[in-house]
mmCIF file of C-alpha atoms and ligand atoms in Angstrom:
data_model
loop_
_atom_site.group_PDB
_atom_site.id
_atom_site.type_symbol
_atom_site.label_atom_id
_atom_site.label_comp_id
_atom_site.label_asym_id
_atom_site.label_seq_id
_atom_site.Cartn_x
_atom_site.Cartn_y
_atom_site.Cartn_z
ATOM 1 C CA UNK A 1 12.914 -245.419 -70.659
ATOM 2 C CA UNK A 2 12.937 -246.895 -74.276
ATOM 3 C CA UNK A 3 10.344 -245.345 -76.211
ATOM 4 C CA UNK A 4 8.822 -246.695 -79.620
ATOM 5 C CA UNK A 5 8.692 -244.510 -82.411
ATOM 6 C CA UNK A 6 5.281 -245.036 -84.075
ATOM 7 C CA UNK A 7 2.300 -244.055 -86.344
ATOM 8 C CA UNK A 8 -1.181 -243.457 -84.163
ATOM 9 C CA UNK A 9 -3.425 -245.209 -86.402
ATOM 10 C CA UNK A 10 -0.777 -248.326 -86.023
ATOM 11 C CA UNK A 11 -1.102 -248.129 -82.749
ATOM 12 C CA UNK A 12 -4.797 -247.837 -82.298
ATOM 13 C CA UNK A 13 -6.042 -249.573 -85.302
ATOM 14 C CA UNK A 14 -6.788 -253.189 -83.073
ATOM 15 C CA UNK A 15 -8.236 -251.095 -79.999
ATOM 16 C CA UNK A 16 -10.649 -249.377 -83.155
ATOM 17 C CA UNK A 17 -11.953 -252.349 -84.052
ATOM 18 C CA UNK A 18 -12.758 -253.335 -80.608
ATOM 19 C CA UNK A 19 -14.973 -250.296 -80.112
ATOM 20 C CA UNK A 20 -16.041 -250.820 -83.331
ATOM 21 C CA UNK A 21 -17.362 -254.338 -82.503
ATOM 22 C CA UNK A 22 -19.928 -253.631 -79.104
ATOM 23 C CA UNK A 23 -21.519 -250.384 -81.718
ATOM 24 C CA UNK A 24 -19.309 -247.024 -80.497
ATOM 25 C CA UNK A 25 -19.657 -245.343 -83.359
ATOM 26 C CA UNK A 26 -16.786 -242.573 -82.418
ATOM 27 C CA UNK A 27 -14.161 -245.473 -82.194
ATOM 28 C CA UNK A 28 -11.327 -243.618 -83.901
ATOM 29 C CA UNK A 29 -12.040 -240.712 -81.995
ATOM 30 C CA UNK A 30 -12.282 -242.227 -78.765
ATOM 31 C CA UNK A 31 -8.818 -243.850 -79.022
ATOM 32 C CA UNK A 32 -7.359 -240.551 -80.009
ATOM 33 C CA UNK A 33 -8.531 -239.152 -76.692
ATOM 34 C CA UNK A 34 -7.824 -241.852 -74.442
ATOM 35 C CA UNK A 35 -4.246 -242.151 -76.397
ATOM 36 C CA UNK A 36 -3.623 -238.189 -75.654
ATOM 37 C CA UNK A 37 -5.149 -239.038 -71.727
ATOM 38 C CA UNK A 38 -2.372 -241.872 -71.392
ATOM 39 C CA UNK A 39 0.694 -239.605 -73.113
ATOM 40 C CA UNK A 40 -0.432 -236.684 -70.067
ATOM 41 C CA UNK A 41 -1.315 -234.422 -73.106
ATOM 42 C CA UNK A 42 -3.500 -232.124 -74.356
ATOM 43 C CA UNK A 43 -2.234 -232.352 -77.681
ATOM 44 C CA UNK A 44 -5.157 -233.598 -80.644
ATOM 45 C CA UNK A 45 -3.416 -236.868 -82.334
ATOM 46 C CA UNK A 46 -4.049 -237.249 -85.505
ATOM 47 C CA UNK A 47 -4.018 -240.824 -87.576
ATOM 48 C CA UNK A 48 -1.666 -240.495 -89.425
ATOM 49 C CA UNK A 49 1.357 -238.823 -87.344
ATOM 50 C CA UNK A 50 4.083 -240.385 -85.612
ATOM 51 C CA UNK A 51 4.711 -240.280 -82.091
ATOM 52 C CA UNK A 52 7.556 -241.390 -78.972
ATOM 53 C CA UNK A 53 5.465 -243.626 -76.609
ATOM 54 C CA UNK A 54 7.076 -246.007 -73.781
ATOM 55 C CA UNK A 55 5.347 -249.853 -73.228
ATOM 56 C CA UNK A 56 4.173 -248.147 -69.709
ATOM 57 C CA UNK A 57 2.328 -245.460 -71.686
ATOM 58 C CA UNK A 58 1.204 -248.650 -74.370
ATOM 59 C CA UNK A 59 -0.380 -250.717 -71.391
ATOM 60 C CA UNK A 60 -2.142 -247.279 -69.620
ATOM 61 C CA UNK A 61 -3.662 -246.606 -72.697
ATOM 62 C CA UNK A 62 -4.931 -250.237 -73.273
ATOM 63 C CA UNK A 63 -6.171 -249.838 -69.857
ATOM 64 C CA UNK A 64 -8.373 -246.943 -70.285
ATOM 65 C CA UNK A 65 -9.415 -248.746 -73.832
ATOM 66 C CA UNK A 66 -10.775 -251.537 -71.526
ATOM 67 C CA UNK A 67 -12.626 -248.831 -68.948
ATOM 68 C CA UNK A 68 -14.469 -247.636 -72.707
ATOM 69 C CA UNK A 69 -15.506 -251.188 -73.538
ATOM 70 C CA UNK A 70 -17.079 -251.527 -70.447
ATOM 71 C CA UNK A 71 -19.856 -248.541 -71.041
ATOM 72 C CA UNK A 72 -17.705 -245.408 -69.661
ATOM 73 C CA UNK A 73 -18.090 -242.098 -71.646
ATOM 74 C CA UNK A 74 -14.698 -240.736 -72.647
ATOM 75 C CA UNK A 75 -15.502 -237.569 -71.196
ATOM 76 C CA UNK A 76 -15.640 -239.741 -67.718
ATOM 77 C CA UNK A 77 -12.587 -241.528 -68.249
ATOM 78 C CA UNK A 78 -10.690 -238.263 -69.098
ATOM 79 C CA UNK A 79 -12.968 -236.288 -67.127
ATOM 80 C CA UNK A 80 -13.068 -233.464 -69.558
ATOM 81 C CA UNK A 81 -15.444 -231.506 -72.046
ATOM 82 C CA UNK A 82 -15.348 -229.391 -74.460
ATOM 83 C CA UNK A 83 -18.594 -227.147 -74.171
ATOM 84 C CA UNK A 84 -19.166 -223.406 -76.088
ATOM 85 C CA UNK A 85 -15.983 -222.323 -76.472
ATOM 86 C CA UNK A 86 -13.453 -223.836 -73.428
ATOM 87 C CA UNK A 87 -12.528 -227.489 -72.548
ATOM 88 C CA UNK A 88 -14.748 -227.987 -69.070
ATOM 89 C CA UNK A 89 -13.131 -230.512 -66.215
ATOM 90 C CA UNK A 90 -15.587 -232.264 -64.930
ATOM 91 C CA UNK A 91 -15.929 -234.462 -61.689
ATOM 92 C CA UNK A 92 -18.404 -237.514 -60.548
ATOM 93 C CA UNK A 93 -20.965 -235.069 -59.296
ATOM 94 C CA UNK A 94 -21.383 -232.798 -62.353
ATOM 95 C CA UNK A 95 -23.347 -233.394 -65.271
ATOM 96 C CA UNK A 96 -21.218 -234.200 -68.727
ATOM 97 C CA UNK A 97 -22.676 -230.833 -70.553
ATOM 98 C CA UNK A 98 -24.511 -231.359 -73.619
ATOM 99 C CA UNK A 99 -24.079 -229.364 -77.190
ATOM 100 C CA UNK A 100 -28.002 -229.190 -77.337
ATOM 101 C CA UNK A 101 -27.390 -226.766 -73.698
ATOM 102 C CA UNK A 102 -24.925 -224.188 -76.069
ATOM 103 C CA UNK A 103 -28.602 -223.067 -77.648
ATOM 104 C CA UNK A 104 -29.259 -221.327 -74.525
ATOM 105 C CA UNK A 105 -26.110 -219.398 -74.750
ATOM 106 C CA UNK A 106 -26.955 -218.558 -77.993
ATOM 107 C CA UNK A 107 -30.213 -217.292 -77.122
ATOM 108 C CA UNK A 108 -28.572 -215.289 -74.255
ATOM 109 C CA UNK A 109 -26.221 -213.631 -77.234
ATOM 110 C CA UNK A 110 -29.336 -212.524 -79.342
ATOM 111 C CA UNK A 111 -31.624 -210.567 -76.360
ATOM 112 C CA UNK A 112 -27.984 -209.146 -75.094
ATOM 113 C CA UNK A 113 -26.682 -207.827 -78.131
ATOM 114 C CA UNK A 114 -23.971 -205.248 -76.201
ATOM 115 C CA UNK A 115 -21.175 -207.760 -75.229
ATOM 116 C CA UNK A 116 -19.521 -204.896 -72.843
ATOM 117 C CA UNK A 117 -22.426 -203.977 -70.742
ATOM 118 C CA UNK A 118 -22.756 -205.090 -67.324
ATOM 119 C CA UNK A 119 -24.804 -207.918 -66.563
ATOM 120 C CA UNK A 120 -25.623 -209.606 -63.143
ATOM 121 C CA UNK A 121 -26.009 -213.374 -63.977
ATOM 122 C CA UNK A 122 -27.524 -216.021 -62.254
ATOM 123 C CA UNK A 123 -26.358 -219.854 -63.099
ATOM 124 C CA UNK A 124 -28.897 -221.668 -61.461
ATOM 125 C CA UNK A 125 -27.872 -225.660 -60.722
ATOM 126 C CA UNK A 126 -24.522 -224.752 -62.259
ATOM 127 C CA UNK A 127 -23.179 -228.600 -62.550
ATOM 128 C CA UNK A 128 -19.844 -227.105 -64.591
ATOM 129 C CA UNK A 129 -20.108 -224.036 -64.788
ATOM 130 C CA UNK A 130 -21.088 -224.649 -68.062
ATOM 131 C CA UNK A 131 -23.078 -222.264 -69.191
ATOM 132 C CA UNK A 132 -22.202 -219.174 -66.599
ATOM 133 C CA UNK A 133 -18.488 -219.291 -67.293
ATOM 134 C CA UNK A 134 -19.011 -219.100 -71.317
ATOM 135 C CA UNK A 135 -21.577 -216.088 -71.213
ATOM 136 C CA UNK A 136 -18.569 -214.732 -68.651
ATOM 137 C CA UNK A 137 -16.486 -215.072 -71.835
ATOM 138 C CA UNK A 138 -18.609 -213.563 -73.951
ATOM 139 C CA UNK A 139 -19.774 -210.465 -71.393
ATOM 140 C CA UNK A 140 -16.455 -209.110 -70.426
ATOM 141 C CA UNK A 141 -18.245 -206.846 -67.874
ATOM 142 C CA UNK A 142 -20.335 -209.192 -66.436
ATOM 143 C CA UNK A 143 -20.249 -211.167 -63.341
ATOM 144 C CA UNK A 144 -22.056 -214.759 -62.398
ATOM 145 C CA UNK A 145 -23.440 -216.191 -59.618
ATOM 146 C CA UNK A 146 -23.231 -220.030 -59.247
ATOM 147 C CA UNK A 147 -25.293 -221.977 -57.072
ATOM 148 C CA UNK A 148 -25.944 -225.214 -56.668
ATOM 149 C CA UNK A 149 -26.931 -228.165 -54.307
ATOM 150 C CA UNK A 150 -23.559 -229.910 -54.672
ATOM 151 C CA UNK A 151 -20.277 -228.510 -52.895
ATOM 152 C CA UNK A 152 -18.127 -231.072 -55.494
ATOM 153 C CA UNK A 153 -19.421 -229.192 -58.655
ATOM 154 C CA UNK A 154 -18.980 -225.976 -56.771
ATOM 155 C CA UNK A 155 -15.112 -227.111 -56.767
ATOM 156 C CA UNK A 156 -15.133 -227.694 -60.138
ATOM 157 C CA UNK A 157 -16.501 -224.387 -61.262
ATOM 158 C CA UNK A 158 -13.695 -222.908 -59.331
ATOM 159 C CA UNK A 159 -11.562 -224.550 -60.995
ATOM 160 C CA UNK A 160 -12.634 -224.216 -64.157
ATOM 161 C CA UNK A 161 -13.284 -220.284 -63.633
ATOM 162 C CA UNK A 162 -9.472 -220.285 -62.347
ATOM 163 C CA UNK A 163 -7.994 -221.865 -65.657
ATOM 164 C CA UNK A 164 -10.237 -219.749 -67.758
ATOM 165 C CA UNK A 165 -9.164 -216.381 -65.797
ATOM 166 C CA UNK A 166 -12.861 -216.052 -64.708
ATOM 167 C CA UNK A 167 -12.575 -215.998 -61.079
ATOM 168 C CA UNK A 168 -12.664 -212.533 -60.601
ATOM 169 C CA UNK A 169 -16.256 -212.046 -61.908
ATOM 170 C CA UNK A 170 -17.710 -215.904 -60.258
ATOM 171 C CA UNK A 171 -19.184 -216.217 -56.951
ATOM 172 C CA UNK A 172 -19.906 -219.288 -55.540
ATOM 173 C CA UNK A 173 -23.111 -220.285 -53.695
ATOM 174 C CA UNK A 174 -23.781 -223.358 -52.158
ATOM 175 C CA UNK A 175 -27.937 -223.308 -51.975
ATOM 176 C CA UNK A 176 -30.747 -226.277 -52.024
ATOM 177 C CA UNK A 177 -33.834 -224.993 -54.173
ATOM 178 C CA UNK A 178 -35.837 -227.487 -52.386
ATOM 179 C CA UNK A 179 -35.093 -225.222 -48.588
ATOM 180 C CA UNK A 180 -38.072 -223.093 -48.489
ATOM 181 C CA UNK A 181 -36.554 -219.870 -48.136
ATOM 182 C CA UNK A 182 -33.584 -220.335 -50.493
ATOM 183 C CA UNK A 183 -34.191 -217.324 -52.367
ATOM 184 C CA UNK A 184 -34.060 -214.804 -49.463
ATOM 185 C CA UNK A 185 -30.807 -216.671 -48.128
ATOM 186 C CA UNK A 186 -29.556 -215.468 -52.056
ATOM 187 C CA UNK A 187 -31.155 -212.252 -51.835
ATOM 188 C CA UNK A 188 -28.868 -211.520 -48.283
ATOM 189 C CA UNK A 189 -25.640 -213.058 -49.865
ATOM 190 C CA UNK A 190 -26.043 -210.564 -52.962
ATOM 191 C CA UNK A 191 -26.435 -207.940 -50.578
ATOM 192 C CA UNK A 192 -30.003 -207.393 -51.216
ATOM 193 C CA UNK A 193 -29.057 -206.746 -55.674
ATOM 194 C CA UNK A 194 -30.956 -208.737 -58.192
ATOM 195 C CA UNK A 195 -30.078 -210.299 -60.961
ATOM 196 C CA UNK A 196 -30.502 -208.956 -64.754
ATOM 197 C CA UNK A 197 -30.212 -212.978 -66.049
ATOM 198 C CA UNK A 198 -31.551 -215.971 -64.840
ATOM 199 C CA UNK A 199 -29.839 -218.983 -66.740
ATOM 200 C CA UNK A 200 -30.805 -222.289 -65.392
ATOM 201 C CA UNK A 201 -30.560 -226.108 -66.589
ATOM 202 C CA UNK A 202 -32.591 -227.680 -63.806
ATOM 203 C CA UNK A 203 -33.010 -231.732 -64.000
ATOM 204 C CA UNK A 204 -35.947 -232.414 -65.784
ATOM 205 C CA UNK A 205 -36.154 -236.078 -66.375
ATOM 206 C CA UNK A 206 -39.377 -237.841 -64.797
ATOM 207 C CA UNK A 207 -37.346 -240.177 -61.968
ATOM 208 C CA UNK A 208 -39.156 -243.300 -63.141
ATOM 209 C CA UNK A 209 -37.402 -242.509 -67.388
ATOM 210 C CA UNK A 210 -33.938 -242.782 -65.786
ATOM 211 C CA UNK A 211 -33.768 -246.333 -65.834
ATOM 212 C CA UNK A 212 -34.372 -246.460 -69.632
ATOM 213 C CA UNK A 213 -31.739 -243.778 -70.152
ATOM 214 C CA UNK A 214 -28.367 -245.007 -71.971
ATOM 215 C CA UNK A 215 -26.023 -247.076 -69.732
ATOM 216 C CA UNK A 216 -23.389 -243.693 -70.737
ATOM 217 C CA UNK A 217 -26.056 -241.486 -69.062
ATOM 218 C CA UNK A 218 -27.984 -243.294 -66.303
ATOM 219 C CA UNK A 219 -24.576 -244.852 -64.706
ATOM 220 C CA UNK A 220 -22.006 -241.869 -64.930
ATOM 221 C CA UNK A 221 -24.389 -238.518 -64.866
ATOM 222 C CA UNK A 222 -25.077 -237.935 -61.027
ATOM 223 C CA UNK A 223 -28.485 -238.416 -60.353
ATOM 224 C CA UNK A 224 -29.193 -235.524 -58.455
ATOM 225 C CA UNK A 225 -28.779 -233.546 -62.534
ATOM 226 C CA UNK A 226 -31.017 -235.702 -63.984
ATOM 227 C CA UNK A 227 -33.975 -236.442 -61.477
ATOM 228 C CA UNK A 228 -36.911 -233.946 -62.061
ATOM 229 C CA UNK A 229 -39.269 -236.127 -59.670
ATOM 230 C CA UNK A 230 -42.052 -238.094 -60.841
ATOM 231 C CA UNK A 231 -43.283 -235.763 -63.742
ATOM 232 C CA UNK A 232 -39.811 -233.927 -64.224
ATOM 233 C CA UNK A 233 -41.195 -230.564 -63.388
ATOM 234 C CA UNK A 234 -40.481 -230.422 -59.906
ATOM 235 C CA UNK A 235 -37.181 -227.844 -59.837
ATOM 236 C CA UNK A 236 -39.175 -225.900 -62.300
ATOM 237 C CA UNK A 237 -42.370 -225.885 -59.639
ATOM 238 C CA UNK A 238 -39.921 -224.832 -56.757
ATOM 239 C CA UNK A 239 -38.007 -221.959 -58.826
ATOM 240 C CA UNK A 240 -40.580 -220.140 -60.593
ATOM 241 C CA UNK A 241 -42.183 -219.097 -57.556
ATOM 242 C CA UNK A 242 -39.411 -217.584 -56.094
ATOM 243 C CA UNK A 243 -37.663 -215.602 -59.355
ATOM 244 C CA UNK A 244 -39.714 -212.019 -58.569
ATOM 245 C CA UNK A 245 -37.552 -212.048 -55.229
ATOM 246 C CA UNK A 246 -34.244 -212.933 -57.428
ATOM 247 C CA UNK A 247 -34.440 -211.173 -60.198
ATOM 248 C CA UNK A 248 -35.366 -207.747 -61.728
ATOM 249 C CA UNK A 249 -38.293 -206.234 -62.678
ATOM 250 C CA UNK A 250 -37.025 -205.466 -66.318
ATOM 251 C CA UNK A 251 -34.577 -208.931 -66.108
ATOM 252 C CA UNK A 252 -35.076 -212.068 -68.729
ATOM 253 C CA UNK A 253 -35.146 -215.702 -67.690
ATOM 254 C CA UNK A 254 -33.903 -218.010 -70.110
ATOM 255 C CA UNK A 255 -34.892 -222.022 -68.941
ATOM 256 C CA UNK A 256 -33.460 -225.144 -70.745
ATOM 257 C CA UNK A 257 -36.356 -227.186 -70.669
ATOM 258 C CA UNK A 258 -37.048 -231.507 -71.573
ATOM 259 C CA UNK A 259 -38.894 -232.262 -74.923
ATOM 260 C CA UNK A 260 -42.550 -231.662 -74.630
ATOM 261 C CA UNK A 261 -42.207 -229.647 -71.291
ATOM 262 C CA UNK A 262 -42.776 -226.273 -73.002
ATOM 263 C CA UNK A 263 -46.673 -225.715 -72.128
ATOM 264 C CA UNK A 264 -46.191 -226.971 -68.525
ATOM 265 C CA UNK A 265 -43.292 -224.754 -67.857
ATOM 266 C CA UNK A 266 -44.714 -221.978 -69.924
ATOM 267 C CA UNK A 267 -48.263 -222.034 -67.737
ATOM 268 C CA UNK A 268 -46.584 -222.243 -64.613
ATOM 269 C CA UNK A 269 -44.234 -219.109 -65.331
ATOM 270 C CA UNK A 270 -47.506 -217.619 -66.216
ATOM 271 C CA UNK A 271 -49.581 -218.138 -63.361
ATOM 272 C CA UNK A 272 -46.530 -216.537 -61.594
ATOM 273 C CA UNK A 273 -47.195 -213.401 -63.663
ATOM 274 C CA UNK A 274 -44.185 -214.316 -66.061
ATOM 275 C CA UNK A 275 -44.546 -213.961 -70.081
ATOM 276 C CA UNK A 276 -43.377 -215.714 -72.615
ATOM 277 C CA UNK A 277 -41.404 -214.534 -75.840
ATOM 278 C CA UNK A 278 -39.596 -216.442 -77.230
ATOM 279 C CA UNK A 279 -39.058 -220.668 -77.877
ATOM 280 C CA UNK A 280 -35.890 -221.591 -79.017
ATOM 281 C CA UNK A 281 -35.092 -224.910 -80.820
ATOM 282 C CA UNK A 282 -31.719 -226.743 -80.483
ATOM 283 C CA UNK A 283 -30.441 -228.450 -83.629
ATOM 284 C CA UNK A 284 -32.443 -231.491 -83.303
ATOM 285 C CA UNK A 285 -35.685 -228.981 -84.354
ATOM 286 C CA UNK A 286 -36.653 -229.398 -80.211
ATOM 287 C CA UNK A 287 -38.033 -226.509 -78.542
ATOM 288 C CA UNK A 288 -35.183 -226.287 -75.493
ATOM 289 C CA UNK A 289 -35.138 -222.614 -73.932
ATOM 290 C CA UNK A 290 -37.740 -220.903 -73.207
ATOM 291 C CA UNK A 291 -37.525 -216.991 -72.457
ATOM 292 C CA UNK A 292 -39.450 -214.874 -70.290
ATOM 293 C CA UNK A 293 -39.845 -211.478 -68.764
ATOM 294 C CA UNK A 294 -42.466 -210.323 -66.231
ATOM 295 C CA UNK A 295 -45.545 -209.107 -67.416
HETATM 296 C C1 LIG B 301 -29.099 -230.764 -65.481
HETATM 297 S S1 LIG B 301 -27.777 -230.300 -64.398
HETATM 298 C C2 LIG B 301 -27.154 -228.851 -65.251
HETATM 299 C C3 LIG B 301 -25.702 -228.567 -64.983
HETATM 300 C C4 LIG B 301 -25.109 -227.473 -65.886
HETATM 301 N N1 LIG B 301 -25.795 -226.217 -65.716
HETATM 302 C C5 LIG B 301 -25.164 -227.904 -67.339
HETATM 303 O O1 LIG B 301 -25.975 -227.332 -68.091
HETATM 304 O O2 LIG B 301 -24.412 -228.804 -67.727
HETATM 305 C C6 LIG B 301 -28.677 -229.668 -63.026
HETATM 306 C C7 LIG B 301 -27.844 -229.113 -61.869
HETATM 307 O O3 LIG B 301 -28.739 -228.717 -60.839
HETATM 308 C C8 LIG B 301 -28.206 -229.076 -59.575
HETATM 309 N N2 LIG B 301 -29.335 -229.271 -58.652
HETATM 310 C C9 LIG B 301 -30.219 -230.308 -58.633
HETATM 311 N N3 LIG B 301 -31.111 -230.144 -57.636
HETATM 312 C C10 LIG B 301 -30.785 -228.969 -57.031
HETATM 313 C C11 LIG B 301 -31.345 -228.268 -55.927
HETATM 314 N N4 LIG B 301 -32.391 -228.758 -55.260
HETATM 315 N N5 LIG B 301 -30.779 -227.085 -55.553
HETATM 316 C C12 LIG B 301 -29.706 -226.593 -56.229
HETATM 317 N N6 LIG B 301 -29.129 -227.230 -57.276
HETATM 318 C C13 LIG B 301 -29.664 -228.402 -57.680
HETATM 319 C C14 LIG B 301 -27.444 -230.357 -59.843
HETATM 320 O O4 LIG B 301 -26.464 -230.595 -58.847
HETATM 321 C C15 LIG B 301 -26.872 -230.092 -61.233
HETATM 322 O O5 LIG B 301 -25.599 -229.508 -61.142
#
């Protein structure tokens, strides 16, 4: 098939401007990406070099262009993110990670300074894999338990765990925090162990916000990620309850939490004989992990 010989930003400069037009503000980028989607590569294009493209390839990527005009999130169309340190698949029924979620990583990194010790992780509501699969980068010793309420993001966090070489240390759990004895079902399937880490990123927006959310959030994240019932607490209320069963006596629980949730969540783990010690911002200057230990 003939193919055309020509410079990105040529190519893209009209499709640009369209973006440009209904207010995306990461027009060049977005073109990039959806350019690299309709060549099959991985490749990053850059402006300004010069690449072999057929008129099949030409009208795909127009296509997806359109798909972006109408409200889709690039990261939907090419069903891809790049989160921590790894490029994530994603599917319709896991959350598009967010940078302001790499903070709890980060927190992880500075309580568990040895990288090679061995660390029994739990990834509660695991959407991704997200966050489990880059502390199991990080903790080469380490292995991580991945539950969640959805059997589709389960498959993707195989498959992401596959691609990174992770699958060794990742267990899979299918689980529903809302079934009253969920966390002696988890107990049995560890064979009776608990867990040094709890990581979790539970839904925490109020159901009735979700209509006000961005078109890019409220139409392509699954709402089962985002709804934290009528005051957003509600996976918070469940869990806490339950983590003496799950996790160790001398183990640290490190919650992503909504802005403004802090003294809620921080009361509740406390009237569960949890302690707080430390609240971590993300780079907005929002407190969004909260750490705790048992008193
Ligand atoms: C906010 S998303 C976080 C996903 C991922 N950890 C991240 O940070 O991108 C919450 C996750 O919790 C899962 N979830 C929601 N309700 C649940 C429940 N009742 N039991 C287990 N998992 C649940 C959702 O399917 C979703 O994957």
């Amino acid at each position: 098939m003939h193919k055309n010989n020509i410079e990105v930003y040529t190519l893209i400069k009209s499709e640009v401007q369209k973006l440009r037009r209904v207010g995306i503000e990461t027009a060049n980028l977005d073109c990039r990406l959806l350019l690299s989607k309709s060549l099959n590569t991985n490749k990053t294009l850059y402006n300004h070099e010069f690449i072999n493209i057929t008129e099949n390839e030409i009208n795909n990527f127009k296509n997806l262009i359109e798909k972006r005009l109408s409200g889709k999130p690039v990261s939907r169309i090419i069903n891809k993110r790049n989160f921590w340190k790894n490029e994530f698949k994603l599917n319709e029924e896991t959350l598009d990670p967010r940078s302001d979620s790499e903070t709890l990583i980060d927190t992880v990194l500075t309580h568990f300074t040895d990288k090679l010790q061995s660390l029994k992780i739990l990834d509660l509501g695991s959407g991704s894999g997200c966050l489990g699969l880059s502390l199991l980068d990080e903790y080469q010793n380490s292995t991580v338990s991945f539950l969640d309420t959805s059997q589709k993001s389960l498959e993707i966090v195989k498959i992401n765990s596959f691609n990174f070489g992770l699958s060794d240390r990742s267990k899979l759990i299918h689980l529903d925090w809302r079934n009253e004895n969920w966390d002696i079902k988890l107990f049995e399937i560890e064979n009776e162990t608990k867990f040094d880490i709890l990581i979790s990123n539970p839904p925490y927006i109020p159901t009735f916000d979700i209509q006000n959310l961005q078109k890019e959030v409220k139409e392509y994240d699954p709402f089962v990620a985002l709804n934290g019932g009528k005051d957003g607490l509600e996976a918070y209320k469940l869990i806490i309850p339950k983590l003496r069963n799950i996790i160790k006596k001398n183990g640290k629980i490190f919650f992503e939490i909504g802005k403004g949730q802090e003294n809620f969540v921080s009361s509740e783990a406390m009237e569960h004989g949890l302690f707080p010690i430390e609240y971590k911002k993300d780079l907005s200057g929002v407190i969004r992990v909260i750490v705790f230990i048992f008193k």
